[in-house]
């Protein structure tokens, strides 16, 4: 029996992989939050808007320059004159609740004040985005725990199992906390008048 090591003795859970996947979830959440319109103008609010350009759906920042010349105004300077109407239509139909105004190849987007009802709606949407992120993190946790269980069935000691399960749980708790903090910050931003 001497000299033989079981696979379980060498078991090292790839926590970097779990972290990377959880970071991906956080990055996705930040992108979703950025697309939620608060009372302030920001170029990122147009990121989810796609325009049909040259036969395919294209992000708005690939057909024109997006600028924020003042706190309540976003402008899109469309490079190709023939695309102006398509860009304007895409913004109008995007569900952002912004009414584009044309000025040659420049589309101006005045950002209206948010009313109380719209703020509450946006707060709920932010909450849904955060919940999706939590579920995603818990799924990554489950993958990690399944790997630990598999190693346990391959002969890992109970102490090692407890150690790795604690590692996975602590990582999960830390990321769930990050999601909650990001949600709190976003909701405060939404409710600011």
CSV table of C-alpha atoms in Angstrom, one decimal:
chain,number,residue,atom,x,y,z
A,1,UNK,CA,0.0,0.0,0.0
A,2,UNK,CA,3.0,2.3,0.6
A,3,UNK,CA,4.0,4.6,-2.2
A,4,UNK,CA,0.5,4.7,-3.7
A,5,UNK,CA,-1.3,8.0,-3.6
A,6,UNK,CA,-4.9,8.2,-4.4
A,7,UNK,CA,-6.1,10.9,-6.8
A,8,UNK,CA,-8.0,12.4,-3.9
A,9,UNK,CA,-4.8,13.2,-2.0
A,10,UNK,CA,-3.7,15.4,-4.9
A,11,UNK,CA,-7.2,17.0,-5.3
A,12,UNK,CA,-7.0,20.7,-5.8
A,13,UNK,CA,-10.2,22.5,-6.6
A,14,UNK,CA,-9.8,25.0,-9.3
A,15,UNK,CA,-11.0,28.0,-7.3
A,16,UNK,CA,-9.6,30.3,-10.0
A,17,UNK,CA,-12.0,28.9,-12.5
A,18,UNK,CA,-14.9,29.4,-10.1
A,19,UNK,CA,-13.7,33.0,-9.4
A,20,UNK,CA,-13.4,33.7,-13.1
A,21,UNK,CA,-16.9,32.5,-13.7
A,22,UNK,CA,-18.3,34.5,-10.8
A,23,UNK,CA,-16.4,37.6,-12.1
A,24,UNK,CA,-18.0,37.0,-15.4
A,25,UNK,CA,-21.4,37.1,-13.7
A,26,UNK,CA,-20.5,40.4,-11.9
A,27,UNK,CA,-19.3,41.9,-15.2
A,28,UNK,CA,-22.6,40.9,-16.9
A,29,UNK,CA,-24.6,42.4,-14.0
A,30,UNK,CA,-22.6,45.7,-14.3
A,31,UNK,CA,-23.5,45.8,-18.0
A,32,UNK,CA,-27.1,45.2,-17.3
A,33,UNK,CA,-27.2,47.9,-14.6
A,34,UNK,CA,-25.4,50.3,-17.0
A,35,UNK,CA,-28.3,49.9,-19.5
A,36,UNK,CA,-30.8,50.9,-16.9
A,37,UNK,CA,-31.6,54.6,-17.4
A,38,UNK,CA,-31.3,56.8,-14.4
A,39,UNK,CA,-32.0,60.5,-14.6
A,40,UNK,CA,-28.5,61.1,-15.9
A,41,UNK,CA,-27.2,60.8,-19.4
A,42,UNK,CA,-24.6,58.2,-20.1
A,43,UNK,CA,-23.1,56.7,-23.3
A,44,UNK,CA,-23.5,53.2,-21.9
A,45,UNK,CA,-27.3,53.5,-21.9
A,46,UNK,CA,-27.2,53.0,-25.7
A,47,UNK,CA,-25.0,49.8,-25.5
A,48,UNK,CA,-27.9,47.4,-25.7
A,49,UNK,CA,-29.4,49.2,-28.7
A,50,UNK,CA,-28.8,47.4,-32.0
A,51,UNK,CA,-29.2,48.9,-35.5
A,52,UNK,CA,-29.8,47.0,-38.7
A,53,UNK,CA,-26.7,48.1,-40.7
A,54,UNK,CA,-25.6,46.6,-44.0
A,55,UNK,CA,-27.7,43.5,-43.5
A,56,UNK,CA,-26.8,42.7,-39.9
A,57,UNK,CA,-27.6,43.8,-36.4
A,58,UNK,CA,-24.8,46.2,-35.2
A,59,UNK,CA,-24.2,48.0,-31.9
A,60,UNK,CA,-25.0,51.7,-32.1
A,61,UNK,CA,-21.4,52.7,-31.3
A,62,UNK,CA,-20.3,51.0,-34.6
A,63,UNK,CA,-22.4,53.2,-36.8
A,64,UNK,CA,-21.7,56.6,-35.1
A,65,UNK,CA,-20.0,58.4,-32.2
A,66,UNK,CA,-21.9,58.5,-28.9
A,67,UNK,CA,-21.3,61.6,-26.8
A,68,UNK,CA,-22.7,63.1,-23.6
A,69,UNK,CA,-22.3,66.9,-24.1
A,70,UNK,CA,-24.3,67.7,-21.0
A,71,UNK,CA,-25.8,65.8,-18.0
A,72,UNK,CA,-29.3,65.4,-19.6
A,73,UNK,CA,-28.3,65.0,-23.3
A,74,UNK,CA,-26.8,62.1,-25.3
A,75,UNK,CA,-25.9,62.7,-29.0
A,76,UNK,CA,-25.2,60.2,-31.7
A,77,UNK,CA,-23.2,61.5,-34.6
A,78,UNK,CA,-24.0,58.9,-37.4
A,79,UNK,CA,-21.2,58.4,-39.8
A,80,UNK,CA,-23.2,57.3,-42.8
A,81,UNK,CA,-26.0,59.7,-43.8
A,82,UNK,CA,-28.1,56.8,-45.2
A,83,UNK,CA,-28.1,55.2,-41.7
A,84,UNK,CA,-29.6,58.1,-39.7
A,85,UNK,CA,-33.2,57.1,-40.0
A,86,UNK,CA,-32.4,53.4,-39.1
A,87,UNK,CA,-30.5,54.6,-36.0
A,88,UNK,CA,-33.2,56.9,-35.0
A,89,UNK,CA,-35.8,54.1,-35.4
A,90,UNK,CA,-33.7,51.7,-33.3
A,91,UNK,CA,-33.5,54.2,-30.5
A,92,UNK,CA,-37.2,55.0,-30.6
A,93,UNK,CA,-38.1,51.2,-30.5
A,94,UNK,CA,-35.5,50.3,-27.9
A,95,UNK,CA,-37.8,50.7,-24.9
A,96,UNK,CA,-35.5,53.3,-23.3
A,97,UNK,CA,-38.3,55.8,-23.3
A,98,UNK,CA,-36.3,58.5,-25.1
A,99,UNK,CA,-37.6,60.6,-27.9
A,100,UNK,CA,-34.8,61.2,-30.5
A,101,UNK,CA,-34.5,64.6,-32.2
A,102,UNK,CA,-32.8,64.8,-35.6
A,103,UNK,CA,-30.3,67.5,-36.6
A,104,UNK,CA,-28.7,66.4,-39.9
A,105,UNK,CA,-26.5,63.4,-39.1
A,106,UNK,CA,-26.6,64.1,-35.4
A,107,UNK,CA,-29.4,62.5,-33.3
A,108,UNK,CA,-30.0,64.3,-30.0
A,109,UNK,CA,-31.5,62.4,-27.1
A,110,UNK,CA,-32.8,64.6,-24.3
A,111,UNK,CA,-33.0,62.6,-21.1
A,112,UNK,CA,-36.3,63.3,-19.3
A,113,UNK,CA,-36.5,63.4,-15.5
A,114,UNK,CA,-37.7,60.1,-14.1
A,115,UNK,CA,-41.0,60.1,-12.3
A,116,UNK,CA,-41.6,58.2,-9.1
A,117,UNK,CA,-43.4,55.3,-10.8
A,118,UNK,CA,-40.6,54.8,-13.4
A,119,UNK,CA,-38.0,54.9,-10.7
A,120,UNK,CA,-39.8,52.1,-8.9
A,121,UNK,CA,-40.1,50.1,-12.1
A,122,UNK,CA,-36.4,50.5,-12.7
A,123,UNK,CA,-35.6,49.5,-9.1
A,124,UNK,CA,-37.6,46.3,-9.7
A,125,UNK,CA,-35.8,45.5,-13.0
A,126,UNK,CA,-32.5,46.1,-11.2
A,127,UNK,CA,-33.6,43.6,-8.5
A,128,UNK,CA,-34.5,41.0,-11.2
A,129,UNK,CA,-31.0,41.5,-12.8
A,130,UNK,CA,-29.4,41.0,-9.3
A,131,UNK,CA,-31.5,37.9,-8.6
A,132,UNK,CA,-30.4,36.4,-12.0
A,133,UNK,CA,-26.8,37.1,-11.0
A,134,UNK,CA,-27.3,35.4,-7.6
A,135,UNK,CA,-28.8,32.3,-9.2
A,136,UNK,CA,-25.9,32.2,-11.6
A,137,UNK,CA,-23.4,32.4,-8.7
A,138,UNK,CA,-25.2,29.6,-6.8
A,139,UNK,CA,-25.1,27.4,-10.0
A,140,UNK,CA,-21.3,28.0,-10.1
A,141,UNK,CA,-21.2,27.1,-6.4
A,142,UNK,CA,-23.1,23.9,-7.1
A,143,UNK,CA,-20.5,22.9,-9.8
A,144,UNK,CA,-17.7,23.5,-7.3
A,145,UNK,CA,-19.5,21.4,-4.6
A,146,UNK,CA,-20.2,18.6,-7.1
A,147,UNK,CA,-16.5,18.4,-7.9
A,148,UNK,CA,-15.7,18.2,-4.2
A,149,UNK,CA,-18.3,15.4,-3.7
A,150,UNK,CA,-16.8,13.5,-6.7
A,151,UNK,CA,-13.3,13.8,-5.2
A,152,UNK,CA,-14.8,12.6,-1.8
A,153,UNK,CA,-16.2,9.5,-3.6
A,154,UNK,CA,-12.8,9.0,-5.1
A,155,UNK,CA,-11.4,8.7,-1.6
A,156,UNK,CA,-10.7,12.2,-0.4
A,157,UNK,CA,-10.5,12.6,3.4
A,158,UNK,CA,-13.4,14.2,5.3
A,159,UNK,CA,-11.2,17.0,6.5
A,160,UNK,CA,-10.2,17.9,3.0
A,161,UNK,CA,-13.8,17.7,1.9
A,162,UNK,CA,-14.8,20.1,4.6
A,163,UNK,CA,-11.9,22.4,3.7
A,164,UNK,CA,-12.9,22.6,0.0
A,165,UNK,CA,-16.6,23.0,0.8
A,166,UNK,CA,-15.8,25.9,3.1
A,167,UNK,CA,-13.6,27.5,0.4
A,168,UNK,CA,-16.4,27.2,-2.2
A,169,UNK,CA,-19.0,28.6,0.3
A,170,UNK,CA,-16.8,31.5,1.4
A,171,UNK,CA,-16.2,32.4,-2.3
A,172,UNK,CA,-20.0,32.2,-3.0
A,173,UNK,CA,-20.9,34.3,0.1
A,174,UNK,CA,-18.3,37.0,-1.0
A,175,UNK,CA,-19.8,37.2,-4.5
A,176,UNK,CA,-23.4,37.2,-3.3
A,177,UNK,CA,-22.4,40.1,-1.1
A,178,UNK,CA,-20.9,41.9,-4.1
A,179,UNK,CA,-24.2,41.5,-6.0
A,180,UNK,CA,-26.2,42.9,-3.1
A,181,UNK,CA,-23.8,45.9,-2.7
A,182,UNK,CA,-24.0,46.6,-6.5
A,183,UNK,CA,-27.8,46.4,-6.3
A,184,UNK,CA,-28.0,48.7,-3.3
A,185,UNK,CA,-25.8,51.3,-5.1
A,186,UNK,CA,-27.8,51.0,-8.3
A,187,UNK,CA,-31.1,51.4,-6.5
A,188,UNK,CA,-29.8,54.5,-4.6
A,189,UNK,CA,-28.7,55.9,-8.0
A,190,UNK,CA,-32.2,55.2,-9.5
A,191,UNK,CA,-34.0,56.9,-6.6
A,192,UNK,CA,-31.8,60.0,-6.6
A,193,UNK,CA,-33.9,63.0,-7.7
